[in-house]
Each structure stands twice: as structure tokens, then as C-alpha cells.
mmCIF file of C-alpha atoms in Angstrom:
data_model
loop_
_atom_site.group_PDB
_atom_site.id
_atom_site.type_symbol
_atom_site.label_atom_id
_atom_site.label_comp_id
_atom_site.label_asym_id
_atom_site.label_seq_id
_atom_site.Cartn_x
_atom_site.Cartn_y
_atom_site.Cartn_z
ATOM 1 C CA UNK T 1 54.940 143.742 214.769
ATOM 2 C CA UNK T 2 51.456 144.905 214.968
ATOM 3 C CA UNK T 3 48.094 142.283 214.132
ATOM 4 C CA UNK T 4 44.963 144.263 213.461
ATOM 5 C CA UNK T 5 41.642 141.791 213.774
ATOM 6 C CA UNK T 6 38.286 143.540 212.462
ATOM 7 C CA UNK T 7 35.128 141.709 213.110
ATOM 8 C CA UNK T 8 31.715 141.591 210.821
ATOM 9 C CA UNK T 9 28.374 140.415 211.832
ATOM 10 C CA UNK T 10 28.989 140.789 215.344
ATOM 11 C CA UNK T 11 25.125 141.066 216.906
ATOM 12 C CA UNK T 12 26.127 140.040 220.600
ATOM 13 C CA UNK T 13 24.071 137.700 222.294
ATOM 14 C CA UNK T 14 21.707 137.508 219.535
ATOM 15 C CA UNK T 15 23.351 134.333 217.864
ATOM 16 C CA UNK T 16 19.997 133.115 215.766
ATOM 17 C CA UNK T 17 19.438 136.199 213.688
ATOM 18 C CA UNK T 18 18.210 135.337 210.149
ATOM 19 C CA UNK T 19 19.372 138.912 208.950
ATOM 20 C CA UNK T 20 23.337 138.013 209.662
ATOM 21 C CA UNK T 21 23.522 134.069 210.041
ATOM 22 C CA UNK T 22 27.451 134.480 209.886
ATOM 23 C CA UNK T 23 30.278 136.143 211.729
ATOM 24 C CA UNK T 24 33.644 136.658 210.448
ATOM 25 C CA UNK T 25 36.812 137.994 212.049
ATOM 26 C CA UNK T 26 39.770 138.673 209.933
ATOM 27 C CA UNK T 27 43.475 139.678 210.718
ATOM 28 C CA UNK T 28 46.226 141.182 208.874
ATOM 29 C CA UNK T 29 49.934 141.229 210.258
ATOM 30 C CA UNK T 30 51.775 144.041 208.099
ATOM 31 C CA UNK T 31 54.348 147.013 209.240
ATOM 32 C CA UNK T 32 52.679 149.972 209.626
ATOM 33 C CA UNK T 33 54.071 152.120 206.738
ATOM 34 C CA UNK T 34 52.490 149.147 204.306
ATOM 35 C CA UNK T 35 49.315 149.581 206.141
ATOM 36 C CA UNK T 36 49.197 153.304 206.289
ATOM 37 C CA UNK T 37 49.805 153.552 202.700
ATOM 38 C CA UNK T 38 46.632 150.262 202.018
ATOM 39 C CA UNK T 39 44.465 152.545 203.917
ATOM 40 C CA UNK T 40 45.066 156.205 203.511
ATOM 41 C CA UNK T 41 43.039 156.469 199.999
ATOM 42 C CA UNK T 42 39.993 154.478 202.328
ATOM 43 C CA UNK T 43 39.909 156.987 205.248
ATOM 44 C CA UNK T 44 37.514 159.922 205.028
ATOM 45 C CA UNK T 45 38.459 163.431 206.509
ATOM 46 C CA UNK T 46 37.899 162.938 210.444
ATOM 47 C CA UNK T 47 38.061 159.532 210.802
ATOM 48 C CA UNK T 48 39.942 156.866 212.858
ATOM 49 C CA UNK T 49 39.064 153.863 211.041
ATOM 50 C CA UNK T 50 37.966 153.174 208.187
ATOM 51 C CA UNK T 51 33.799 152.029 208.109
ATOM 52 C CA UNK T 52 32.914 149.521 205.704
ATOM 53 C CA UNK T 53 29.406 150.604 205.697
ATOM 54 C CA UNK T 54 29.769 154.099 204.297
ATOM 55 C CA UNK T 55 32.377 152.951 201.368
ATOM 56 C CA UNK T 56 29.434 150.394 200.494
ATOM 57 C CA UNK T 57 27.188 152.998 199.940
ATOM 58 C CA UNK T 58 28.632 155.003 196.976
ATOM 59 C CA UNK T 59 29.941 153.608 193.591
ATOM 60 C CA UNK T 60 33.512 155.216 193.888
ATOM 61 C CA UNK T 61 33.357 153.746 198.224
ATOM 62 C CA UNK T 62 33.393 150.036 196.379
ATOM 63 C CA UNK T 63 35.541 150.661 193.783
ATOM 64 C CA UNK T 64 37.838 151.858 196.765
ATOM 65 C CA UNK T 65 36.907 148.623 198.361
ATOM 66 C CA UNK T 66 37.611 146.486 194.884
ATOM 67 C CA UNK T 67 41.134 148.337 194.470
ATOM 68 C CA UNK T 68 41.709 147.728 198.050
ATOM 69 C CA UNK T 69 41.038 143.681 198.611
ATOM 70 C CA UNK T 70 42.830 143.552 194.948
ATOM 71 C CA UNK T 71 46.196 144.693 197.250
ATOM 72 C CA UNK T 72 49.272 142.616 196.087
ATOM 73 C CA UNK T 73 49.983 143.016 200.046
ATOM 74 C CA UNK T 74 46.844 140.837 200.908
ATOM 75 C CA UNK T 75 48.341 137.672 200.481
ATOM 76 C CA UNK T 76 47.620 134.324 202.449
ATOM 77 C CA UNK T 77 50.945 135.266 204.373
ATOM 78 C CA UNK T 78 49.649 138.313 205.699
ATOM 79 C CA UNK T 79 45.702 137.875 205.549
ATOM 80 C CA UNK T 80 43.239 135.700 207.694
ATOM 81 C CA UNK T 81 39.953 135.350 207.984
ATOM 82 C CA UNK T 82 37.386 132.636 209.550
ATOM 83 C CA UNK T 83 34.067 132.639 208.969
ATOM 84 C CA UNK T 84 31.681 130.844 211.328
ATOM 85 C CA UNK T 85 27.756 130.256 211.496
ATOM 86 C CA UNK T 86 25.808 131.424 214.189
ATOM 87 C CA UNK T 87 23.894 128.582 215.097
ATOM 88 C CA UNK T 88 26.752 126.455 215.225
ATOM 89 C CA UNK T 89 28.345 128.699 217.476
ATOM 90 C CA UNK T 90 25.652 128.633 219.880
ATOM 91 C CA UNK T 91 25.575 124.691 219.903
ATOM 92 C CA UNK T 92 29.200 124.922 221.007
ATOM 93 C CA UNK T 93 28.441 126.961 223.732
ATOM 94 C CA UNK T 94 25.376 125.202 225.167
ATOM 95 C CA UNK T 95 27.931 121.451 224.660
ATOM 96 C CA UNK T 96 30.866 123.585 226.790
ATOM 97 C CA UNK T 97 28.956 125.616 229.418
ATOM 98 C CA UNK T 98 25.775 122.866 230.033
ATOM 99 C CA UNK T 99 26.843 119.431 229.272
ATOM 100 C CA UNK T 100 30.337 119.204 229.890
ATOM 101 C CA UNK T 101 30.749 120.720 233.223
ATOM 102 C CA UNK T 102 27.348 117.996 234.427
ATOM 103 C CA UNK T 103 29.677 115.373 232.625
ATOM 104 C CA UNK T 104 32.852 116.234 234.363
ATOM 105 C CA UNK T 105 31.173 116.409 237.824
ATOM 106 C CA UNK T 106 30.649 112.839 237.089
ATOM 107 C CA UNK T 107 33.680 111.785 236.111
ATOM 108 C CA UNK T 108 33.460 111.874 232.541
ATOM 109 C CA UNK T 109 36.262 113.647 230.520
ATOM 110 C CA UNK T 110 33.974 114.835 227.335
ATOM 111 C CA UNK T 111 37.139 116.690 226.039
ATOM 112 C CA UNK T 112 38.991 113.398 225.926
ATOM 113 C CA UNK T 113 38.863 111.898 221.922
ATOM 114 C CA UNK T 114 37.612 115.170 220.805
ATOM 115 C CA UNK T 115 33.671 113.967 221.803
ATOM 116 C CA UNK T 116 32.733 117.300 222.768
ATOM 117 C CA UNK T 117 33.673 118.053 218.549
ATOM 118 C CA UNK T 118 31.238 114.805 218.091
ATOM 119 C CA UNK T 119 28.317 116.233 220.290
ATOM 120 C CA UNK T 120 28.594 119.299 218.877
ATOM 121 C CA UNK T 121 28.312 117.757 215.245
ATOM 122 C CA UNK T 122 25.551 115.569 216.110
ATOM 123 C CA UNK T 123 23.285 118.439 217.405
ATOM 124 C CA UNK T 124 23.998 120.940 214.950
ATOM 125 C CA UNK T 125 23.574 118.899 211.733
ATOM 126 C CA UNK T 126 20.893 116.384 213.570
ATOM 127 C CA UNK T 127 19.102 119.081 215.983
ATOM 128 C CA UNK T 128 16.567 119.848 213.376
ATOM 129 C CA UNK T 129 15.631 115.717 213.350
ATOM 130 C CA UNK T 130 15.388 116.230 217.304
ATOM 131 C CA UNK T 131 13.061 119.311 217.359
ATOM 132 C CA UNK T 132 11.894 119.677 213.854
ATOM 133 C CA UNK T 133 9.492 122.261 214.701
ATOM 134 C CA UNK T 134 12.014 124.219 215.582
ATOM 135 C CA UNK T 135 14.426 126.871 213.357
#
């Protein structure tokens, strides 16, 4: 069995871009003569994967791209995908790497009864009450 996982809006470190406010990752679990065949009318002469950005740029690229995602094969059996903001994303980080290892050198489980989901919550839909001036 082979998974393939592509990723899109991927700018490293740079979580609070207003250009790409989202990242995606999605995953496909097919045999490889199935996925040969998906991608073999995709694939220009030369390469070794398939790029997104130069079948967006022509008119027969995104009807490619339309015939493509339209796959019978693409099915919720066989296709994932998650899509996650940015900013939210960063609050998780700064709740797991800052305030639960202080909390846990005090004694204080934040992982028990899901509170580190809670704190999390509260900062990234409340945050903006907290430091309005702030985007």
C-alpha cells in the first residue's frame, strides 16, 4: 500500500501571512497502477511530479485539473484532506511549547479534560478582545 500526502500553503515559519491564511495537506491511499493512470495525462515531459501551479496557468492545465478532481477514484474512501488556519495554528503552538510545559513544572496536568483544547479556543476566538490593536 502506498499513501501519498501533498501539502498547499506551506510558508514555514511565517504562520501570519495575509497572502495564504490557510494550509492544507491532503492524502490519497490508491495502488499504483490507479494512480499512474489519474496522473499520467497531468505530468508534463520531464517531470517528477506533477506542479499545481503551472496546470493553473493555462485554460487546457485546469480543465486537466477539473477532469482530474472529477476522478470516480477520488472518493471519501481513498481521499483526505484537512484544512487548517494559520493563526490558529500558531496559538496551538505558543499553548503547547510556553504554557504547558510552565504549568506542568508546577504540577498542573493542562492536557488532563482536554483544557489545553479550551485555552487554545479562548485565545484564538477571544485574543483579538485581549489585544485588539493587534491582527
Amino acid at each position: 500500500m502506498h499513501i501519498f500526502c501533498d501539502e498547499s500553503g506551506n510558508t514555514g515559519s511565517d504562520l501570519l501571512t495575509k497572502d495564504q491564511p490557510l494550509f492544507s495537506i491532503a492524502s490519497t491511499c490508491l495502488d499504483k497502477d490507479t494512480s499512474e493512470s489519474l496522473i499520467a495525462h497531468l505530468r508534463r515531459q520531464g517531470q517528477k511530479e506533477v506542479k499545481y501551479s503551472r496546470l493553473r496557468s493555462t485554460v487546457s492545465g485546469q480543465a486537466l485539473l477539473i477532469k482530474f478532481l472529477s476522478s470516480p477514484e477520488l472518493v471519501r474512501a481513498t481521499t483526505k484532506v484537512v484544512v487548517a488556519d494559520k493563526q490558529y495554528y500558531l496559538v496551538t503552538h505558543l499553548v503547547d511549547k510556553l504554557i504547558e510545559p510552565v504549568m506542568s513544572e508546577r504540577g498542573d496536568d493542562l492536557y488532563a479534560r482536554d483544557r489545553h483544547v479550551y485555552l487554545t479556543n479562548m485565545w484564538y476566538f477571544f485574543g483579538s478582545r485581549f489585544f485588539p490593536n493587534e491582527q
